[in-house]
């Protein structure tokens, strides 16, 4: 893999993320309701029940009323905060406290990043590409008139393209970047399948973030998203830690639920996260900065960019 180089940030990612979220809480009126959820895609084969040893699949809550990704994804400047905790001025203060509390857990990991399986590793040298890494088998250009039943990879590609289109005016997000990150984070769901609602079966749930090779991040969601009431685990095809999902989760398919195990929701949430801070992802420096914000590892950066560039070459050379 080609090694990548990243632009030096004027503001450390963790601090920048904290300031961005605190500004949103102070400036945003109290929420009437909020939520998160989860579900991810899997194998092309017929539905297979989740393995007996897998943590239970959480029950998603209703999607947050503000912001609504389906209507404001291209313009919302900051993520929504966690569940509503009160009313009036008191609610704003409680929401501020909630964001600070959630963020503090990720400062321990040195960055506020979605990737719990890959992004919460303690040292750059710890991260290694997955053993089955390959160019995602996702159609770069969808067929105008499909003559067959859409495959899992057709659905994945469409989810990435929809997210990129929703954010195109905001940050010029390329769908190939989401495809590359999806391959690195969850192997493009090989070995899993998608149900009729585009939820992953069985759900993607990462290792316990209990210290050692990973940062130690204690449970922040009562095990609702990851089935673990003791430690947090990254969830979904784009591997969001529960606390990060609370702040960036999105309803990409308009069903009223923001679910990290749903490929449409996860793709839009990942896109919003990558676009944060006014980045222009058509600019290489901003693209590299966005990838590092997902996982602050030079090896991760090089791996994702190699996949992204390979996909872009296929797009340029396509029919």
Short mmCIF file of C-alpha atoms in Angstrom, two decimals:
data_model
loop_
_atom_site.label_atom_id
_atom_site.label_comp_id
_atom_site.label_asym_id
_atom_site.label_seq_id
_atom_site.Cartn_x
_atom_site.Cartn_y
_atom_site.Cartn_z
CA UNK A 1 0.00 0.00 0.00
CA UNK A 2 1.16 3.51 -0.69
CA UNK A 3 1.90 5.49 2.44
CA UNK A 4 -0.27 8.58 2.93
CA UNK A 5 0.59 11.99 4.26
CA UNK A 6 -1.85 14.27 6.03
CA UNK A 7 -2.06 18.03 6.34
CA UNK A 8 -1.14 19.33 9.78
CA UNK A 9 -4.32 20.42 11.55
CA UNK A 10 -4.41 23.80 13.23
CA UNK A 11 -6.83 22.38 15.79
CA UNK A 12 -6.32 18.86 17.26
CA UNK A 13 -9.17 16.55 16.10
CA UNK A 14 -10.41 15.77 19.60
CA UNK A 15 -10.45 19.42 20.65
CA UNK A 16 -12.00 20.50 17.35
CA UNK A 17 -14.73 17.90 17.73
CA UNK A 18 -15.45 19.01 21.28
CA UNK A 19 -15.67 22.68 20.26
CA UNK A 20 -17.90 21.84 17.29
CA UNK A 21 -20.31 19.86 19.44
CA UNK A 22 -20.35 22.36 22.30
CA UNK A 23 -21.09 25.16 19.86
CA UNK A 24 -23.98 23.18 18.45
CA UNK A 25 -25.47 22.56 21.89
CA UNK A 26 -25.21 26.20 22.95
CA UNK A 27 -26.63 27.53 19.68
CA UNK A 28 -29.34 24.93 19.07
CA UNK A 29 -32.80 25.15 20.70
CA UNK A 30 -33.70 22.21 22.97
CA UNK A 31 -34.72 19.04 21.20
CA UNK A 32 -38.19 17.63 21.57
CA UNK A 33 -36.86 14.11 21.16
CA UNK A 34 -33.76 12.25 20.04
CA UNK A 35 -32.55 8.75 19.33
CA UNK A 36 -30.10 6.32 17.87
CA UNK A 37 -30.30 2.80 16.52
CA UNK A 38 -28.40 0.16 14.62
CA UNK A 39 -28.25 -2.54 11.98
CA UNK A 40 -25.87 -3.62 9.19
CA UNK A 41 -25.78 -5.56 5.92
CA UNK A 42 -24.52 -9.04 5.19
CA UNK A 43 -24.20 -11.94 2.78
CA UNK A 44 -25.98 -12.24 -0.54
CA UNK A 45 -27.34 -15.63 0.50
CA UNK A 46 -30.68 -16.30 2.16
CA UNK A 47 -31.42 -14.91 5.61
CA UNK A 48 -29.40 -16.64 8.25
CA UNK A 49 -30.19 -16.24 11.96
CA UNK A 50 -27.57 -14.42 14.03
CA UNK A 51 -24.99 -16.64 15.66
CA UNK A 52 -25.94 -17.75 19.14
CA UNK A 53 -22.87 -16.13 20.62
CA UNK A 54 -23.51 -12.72 19.05
CA UNK A 55 -24.74 -9.93 21.36
CA UNK A 56 -28.46 -9.25 21.07
CA UNK A 57 -29.62 -6.82 18.41
CA UNK A 58 -30.75 -3.54 20.01
CA UNK A 59 -34.14 -1.97 19.47
CA UNK A 60 -33.72 1.39 17.69
CA UNK A 61 -35.47 4.47 19.01
CA UNK A 62 -37.36 7.05 16.91
CA UNK A 63 -35.12 9.32 14.89
CA UNK A 64 -34.21 12.73 16.30
CA UNK A 65 -36.52 15.57 15.31
CA UNK A 66 -33.58 17.93 14.78
CA UNK A 67 -31.74 17.79 12.51
CA UNK A 68 -33.55 15.68 9.94
CA UNK A 69 -30.90 14.26 7.58
CA UNK A 70 -33.47 13.79 4.84
CA UNK A 71 -34.13 17.53 4.73
CA UNK A 72 -31.08 19.22 6.23
CA UNK A 73 -28.18 16.88 5.51
CA UNK A 74 -26.57 19.31 3.08
CA UNK A 75 -26.68 22.26 5.43
CA UNK A 76 -26.60 21.11 9.06
CA UNK A 77 -23.31 22.38 10.49
CA UNK A 78 -23.03 20.09 13.50
CA UNK A 79 -24.30 16.78 14.85
CA UNK A 80 -27.42 16.47 16.95
CA UNK A 81 -26.88 15.75 20.63
CA UNK A 82 -28.16 12.77 22.61
CA UNK A 83 -31.60 12.02 23.96
CA UNK A 84 -33.70 14.88 25.30
CA UNK A 85 -33.10 15.23 29.03
CA UNK A 86 -35.46 17.96 30.19
CA UNK A 87 -37.26 21.11 29.10
CA UNK A 88 -36.42 24.75 28.49
CA UNK A 89 -33.12 26.18 29.70
CA UNK A 90 -32.61 23.24 32.02
CA UNK A 91 -32.73 20.87 29.07
CA UNK A 92 -30.05 22.83 27.22
CA UNK A 93 -27.74 22.61 30.22
CA UNK A 94 -28.37 18.89 30.60
CA UNK A 95 -27.74 18.33 26.90
CA UNK A 96 -24.50 20.27 27.21
CA UNK A 97 -23.48 18.06 30.13
CA UNK A 98 -24.44 14.95 28.15
CA UNK A 99 -22.24 15.94 25.18
CA UNK A 100 -19.30 16.76 27.46
CA UNK A 101 -19.69 13.43 29.24
CA UNK A 102 -19.83 11.45 26.00
CA UNK A 103 -16.93 13.36 24.50
CA UNK A 104 -14.75 12.88 27.57
CA UNK A 105 -14.81 9.14 27.05
CA UNK A 106 -13.26 9.54 23.62
CA UNK A 107 -10.62 12.03 24.68
CA UNK A 108 -9.19 9.10 26.63
CA UNK A 109 -8.74 7.42 23.25
CA UNK A 110 -7.07 10.68 22.07
CA UNK A 111 -9.58 11.25 19.24
CA UNK A 112 -13.35 11.44 18.81
CA UNK A 113 -13.66 8.83 16.07
CA UNK A 114 -16.42 6.48 14.91
CA UNK A 115 -14.24 3.39 14.42
CA UNK A 116 -14.29 1.46 17.66
CA UNK A 117 -12.89 -1.69 16.08
CA UNK A 118 -10.16 0.18 14.24
CA UNK A 119 -10.30 3.79 15.41
CA UNK A 120 -10.11 3.16 19.15
CA UNK A 121 -6.77 1.39 19.06
CA UNK A 122 -4.25 3.04 21.31
CA UNK A 123 -1.29 3.46 18.97
CA UNK A 124 -0.93 4.02 15.25
CA UNK A 125 1.40 1.01 15.11
CA UNK A 126 -1.41 -1.21 16.45
CA UNK A 127 -3.62 -0.78 13.40
CA UNK A 128 -3.34 -3.31 10.59
CA UNK A 129 -5.52 -3.73 7.49
CA UNK A 130 -8.02 -6.60 7.73
CA UNK A 131 -6.66 -9.88 6.38
CA UNK A 132 -9.42 -10.14 3.75
CA UNK A 133 -9.02 -6.59 2.45
CA UNK A 134 -9.89 -6.27 -1.24
CA UNK A 135 -11.31 -3.81 -3.72
CA UNK A 136 -15.02 -3.65 -2.80
CA UNK A 137 -17.10 -5.70 -5.28
CA UNK A 138 -19.56 -2.82 -5.54
CA UNK A 139 -20.74 -1.57 -8.94
CA UNK A 140 -19.15 1.83 -9.51
CA UNK A 141 -21.86 2.89 -11.93
CA UNK A 142 -25.33 1.42 -11.28
CA UNK A 143 -27.26 -0.17 -14.11
CA UNK A 144 -29.91 2.18 -15.51
CA UNK A 145 -32.40 -0.67 -15.92
CA UNK A 146 -31.45 -3.67 -13.74
CA UNK A 147 -32.63 -6.96 -15.18
CA UNK A 148 -32.01 -8.99 -12.02
CA UNK A 149 -32.74 -8.90 -8.32
CA UNK A 150 -30.39 -6.37 -6.68
CA UNK A 151 -27.54 -8.00 -4.78
CA UNK A 152 -26.19 -6.95 -1.42
CA UNK A 153 -23.44 -5.02 -3.21
CA UNK A 154 -25.96 -3.22 -5.40
CA UNK A 155 -27.77 -2.08 -2.24
CA UNK A 156 -24.52 -1.05 -0.59
CA UNK A 157 -23.44 0.94 -3.62
CA UNK A 158 -26.80 2.70 -3.78
CA UNK A 159 -26.61 3.60 -0.07
CA UNK A 160 -23.18 5.14 -0.57
CA UNK A 161 -24.29 7.05 -3.66
CA UNK A 162 -27.43 8.38 -1.94
CA UNK A 163 -25.35 9.66 0.98
CA UNK A 164 -22.84 11.28 -1.36
CA UNK A 165 -25.62 12.95 -3.35
CA UNK A 166 -27.27 14.26 -0.17
CA UNK A 167 -23.99 15.88 0.88
CA UNK A 168 -22.64 16.89 -2.53
CA UNK A 169 -23.45 20.58 -2.12
CA UNK A 170 -22.10 20.61 1.40
CA UNK A 171 -18.66 19.01 1.00
CA UNK A 172 -18.41 17.18 -2.37
CA UNK A 173 -18.31 13.80 -0.64
CA UNK A 174 -17.29 11.05 -3.10
CA UNK A 175 -19.18 7.77 -2.76
CA UNK A 176 -15.88 5.97 -3.36
CA UNK A 177 -14.64 7.24 0.02
CA UNK A 178 -17.60 5.62 1.78
CA UNK A 179 -17.03 2.42 -0.20
CA UNK A 180 -13.37 2.34 0.87
CA UNK A 181 -14.14 2.97 4.54
CA UNK A 182 -16.92 0.37 4.47
CA UNK A 183 -14.45 -2.19 3.12
CA UNK A 184 -11.86 -1.42 5.79
CA UNK A 185 -14.34 -1.26 8.67
CA UNK A 186 -16.59 -4.24 7.86
CA UNK A 187 -15.18 -5.97 4.76
CA UNK A 188 -18.12 -4.70 2.68
CA UNK A 189 -20.29 -7.11 4.71
CA UNK A 190 -18.80 -10.30 3.31
CA UNK A 191 -20.26 -13.23 5.23
CA UNK A 192 -23.41 -11.24 6.05
CA UNK A 193 -26.57 -10.36 4.21
CA UNK A 194 -29.10 -7.53 4.11
CA UNK A 195 -32.74 -7.95 5.00
CA UNK A 196 -35.60 -6.30 3.14
CA UNK A 197 -35.10 -3.07 5.11
CA UNK A 198 -31.37 -2.98 4.34
CA UNK A 199 -30.38 -3.99 7.89
CA UNK A 200 -27.30 -6.18 8.32
CA UNK A 201 -27.86 -9.80 9.28
CA UNK A 202 -26.26 -10.78 11.56
CA UNK A 203 -25.47 -7.33 12.93
CA UNK A 204 -21.87 -6.08 12.89
CA UNK A 205 -20.59 -5.66 16.45
CA UNK A 206 -16.92 -5.04 17.20
CA UNK A 207 -14.74 -6.24 20.10
CA UNK A 208 -15.21 -4.89 23.62
CA UNK A 209 -13.30 -1.62 24.10
CA UNK A 210 -11.96 -2.87 27.42
CA UNK A 211 -8.37 -1.65 27.30
CA UNK A 212 -5.17 -3.38 26.24
CA UNK A 213 -4.89 -3.09 22.48
CA UNK A 214 -7.97 -0.84 22.44
CA UNK A 215 -8.89 2.24 24.41
CA UNK A 216 -10.96 1.48 27.51
CA UNK A 217 -14.42 2.98 26.91
CA UNK A 218 -17.05 1.94 29.43
CA UNK A 219 -20.65 1.40 28.41
CA UNK A 220 -22.47 4.58 27.37
CA UNK A 221 -25.77 3.16 26.08
CA UNK A 222 -26.78 0.49 28.59
CA UNK A 223 -25.90 -2.12 25.97
CA UNK A 224 -28.82 -1.06 23.78
CA UNK A 225 -26.84 -0.77 20.55
CA UNK A 226 -24.04 -3.26 21.16
CA UNK A 227 -25.55 -5.71 23.65
CA UNK A 228 -22.74 -5.03 26.14
CA UNK A 229 -23.72 -3.29 29.42
CA UNK A 230 -20.11 -3.08 30.61
CA UNK A 231 -17.96 -1.87 27.70
CA UNK A 232 -18.77 -0.03 24.49
CA UNK A 233 -18.34 -1.80 21.15
CA UNK A 234 -18.37 -0.36 17.64
CA UNK A 235 -21.55 -1.18 15.74
CA UNK A 236 -22.74 -1.34 12.16
CA UNK A 237 -21.06 -1.46 8.75
CA UNK A 238 -19.32 1.87 9.35
CA UNK A 239 -18.33 0.89 12.93
CA UNK A 240 -19.70 3.71 15.06
CA UNK A 241 -19.07 3.70 18.81
CA UNK A 242 -22.46 4.17 20.55
CA UNK A 243 -21.58 7.59 21.96
CA UNK A 244 -20.44 8.83 18.56
CA UNK A 245 -23.60 7.48 16.95
CA UNK A 246 -25.67 9.49 19.44
CA UNK A 247 -24.05 12.63 18.10
CA UNK A 248 -23.88 11.82 14.38
CA UNK A 249 -26.51 9.14 13.75
CA UNK A 250 -28.77 9.78 10.75
CA UNK A 251 -31.98 8.46 9.20
CA UNK A 252 -30.85 7.82 5.65
CA UNK A 253 -33.88 5.87 4.46
CA UNK A 254 -36.59 8.11 5.91
CA UNK A 255 -38.23 5.44 8.09
CA UNK A 256 -38.10 7.57 11.25
CA UNK A 257 -35.30 5.52 12.84
CA UNK A 258 -31.56 6.24 12.97
CA UNK A 259 -30.03 2.76 13.06
CA UNK A 260 -26.25 2.11 12.80
CA UNK A 261 -26.96 -1.41 11.49
CA UNK A 262 -28.94 -0.03 8.54
CA UNK A 263 -26.70 0.62 5.54
CA UNK A 264 -28.60 3.73 4.40
CA UNK A 265 -28.48 5.28 7.88
CA UNK A 266 -24.85 4.31 8.49
CA UNK A 267 -23.66 5.67 5.13
CA UNK A 268 -25.32 9.05 5.68
CA UNK A 269 -24.02 9.30 9.25
CA UNK A 270 -20.48 8.49 8.11
CA UNK A 271 -20.77 11.08 5.36
CA UNK A 272 -21.91 13.77 7.79
CA UNK A 273 -18.99 12.94 10.07
CA UNK A 274 -16.46 13.09 7.23
CA UNK A 275 -17.88 16.44 6.04
CA UNK A 276 -17.63 18.10 9.46
CA UNK A 277 -15.71 21.34 9.88
CA UNK A 278 -16.48 22.73 6.44
CA UNK A 279 -14.24 20.30 4.57
CA UNK A 280 -14.18 20.24 0.77
CA UNK A 281 -13.52 16.59 -0.01
CA UNK A 282 -12.65 17.37 -3.62
CA UNK A 283 -9.43 18.79 -2.16
CA UNK A 284 -6.83 16.13 -1.35
CA UNK A 285 -5.73 17.75 1.91
CA UNK A 286 -9.29 17.87 3.22
CA UNK A 287 -9.92 14.31 2.04
CA UNK A 288 -6.89 13.08 3.98
CA UNK A 289 -7.92 15.08 7.04
CA UNK A 290 -11.38 13.50 6.91
CA UNK A 291 -9.97 9.96 6.77
CA UNK A 292 -7.66 10.69 9.71
CA UNK A 293 -10.64 12.01 11.67
CA UNK A 294 -12.22 8.58 11.23
CA UNK A 295 -9.11 6.79 12.48
CA UNK A 296 -5.98 8.76 13.31
CA UNK A 297 -3.53 6.26 11.83
CA UNK A 298 -1.19 6.82 8.90
CA UNK A 299 -1.53 3.15 7.94
CA UNK A 300 -5.31 3.49 7.98
CA UNK A 301 -5.04 6.62 5.85
CA UNK A 302 -2.83 4.88 3.27
CA UNK A 303 -5.13 1.84 3.13
CA UNK A 304 -8.33 3.85 2.67
CA UNK A 305 -6.78 6.17 0.09
CA UNK A 306 -5.42 3.26 -1.95
CA UNK A 307 -8.90 1.75 -2.10
CA UNK A 308 -10.50 5.12 -2.83
CA UNK A 309 -8.05 5.88 -5.64
CA UNK A 310 -8.55 2.43 -7.14
CA UNK A 311 -12.32 2.92 -7.14
CA UNK A 312 -11.99 6.39 -8.64
CA UNK A 313 -9.84 4.98 -11.45
CA UNK A 314 -12.60 2.46 -12.18
CA UNK A 315 -15.15 5.27 -12.26
CA UNK A 316 -13.09 7.30 -14.73
CA UNK A 317 -12.44 4.24 -16.91
CA UNK A 318 -16.04 3.03 -16.72
CA UNK A 319 -18.58 3.16 -19.58
#
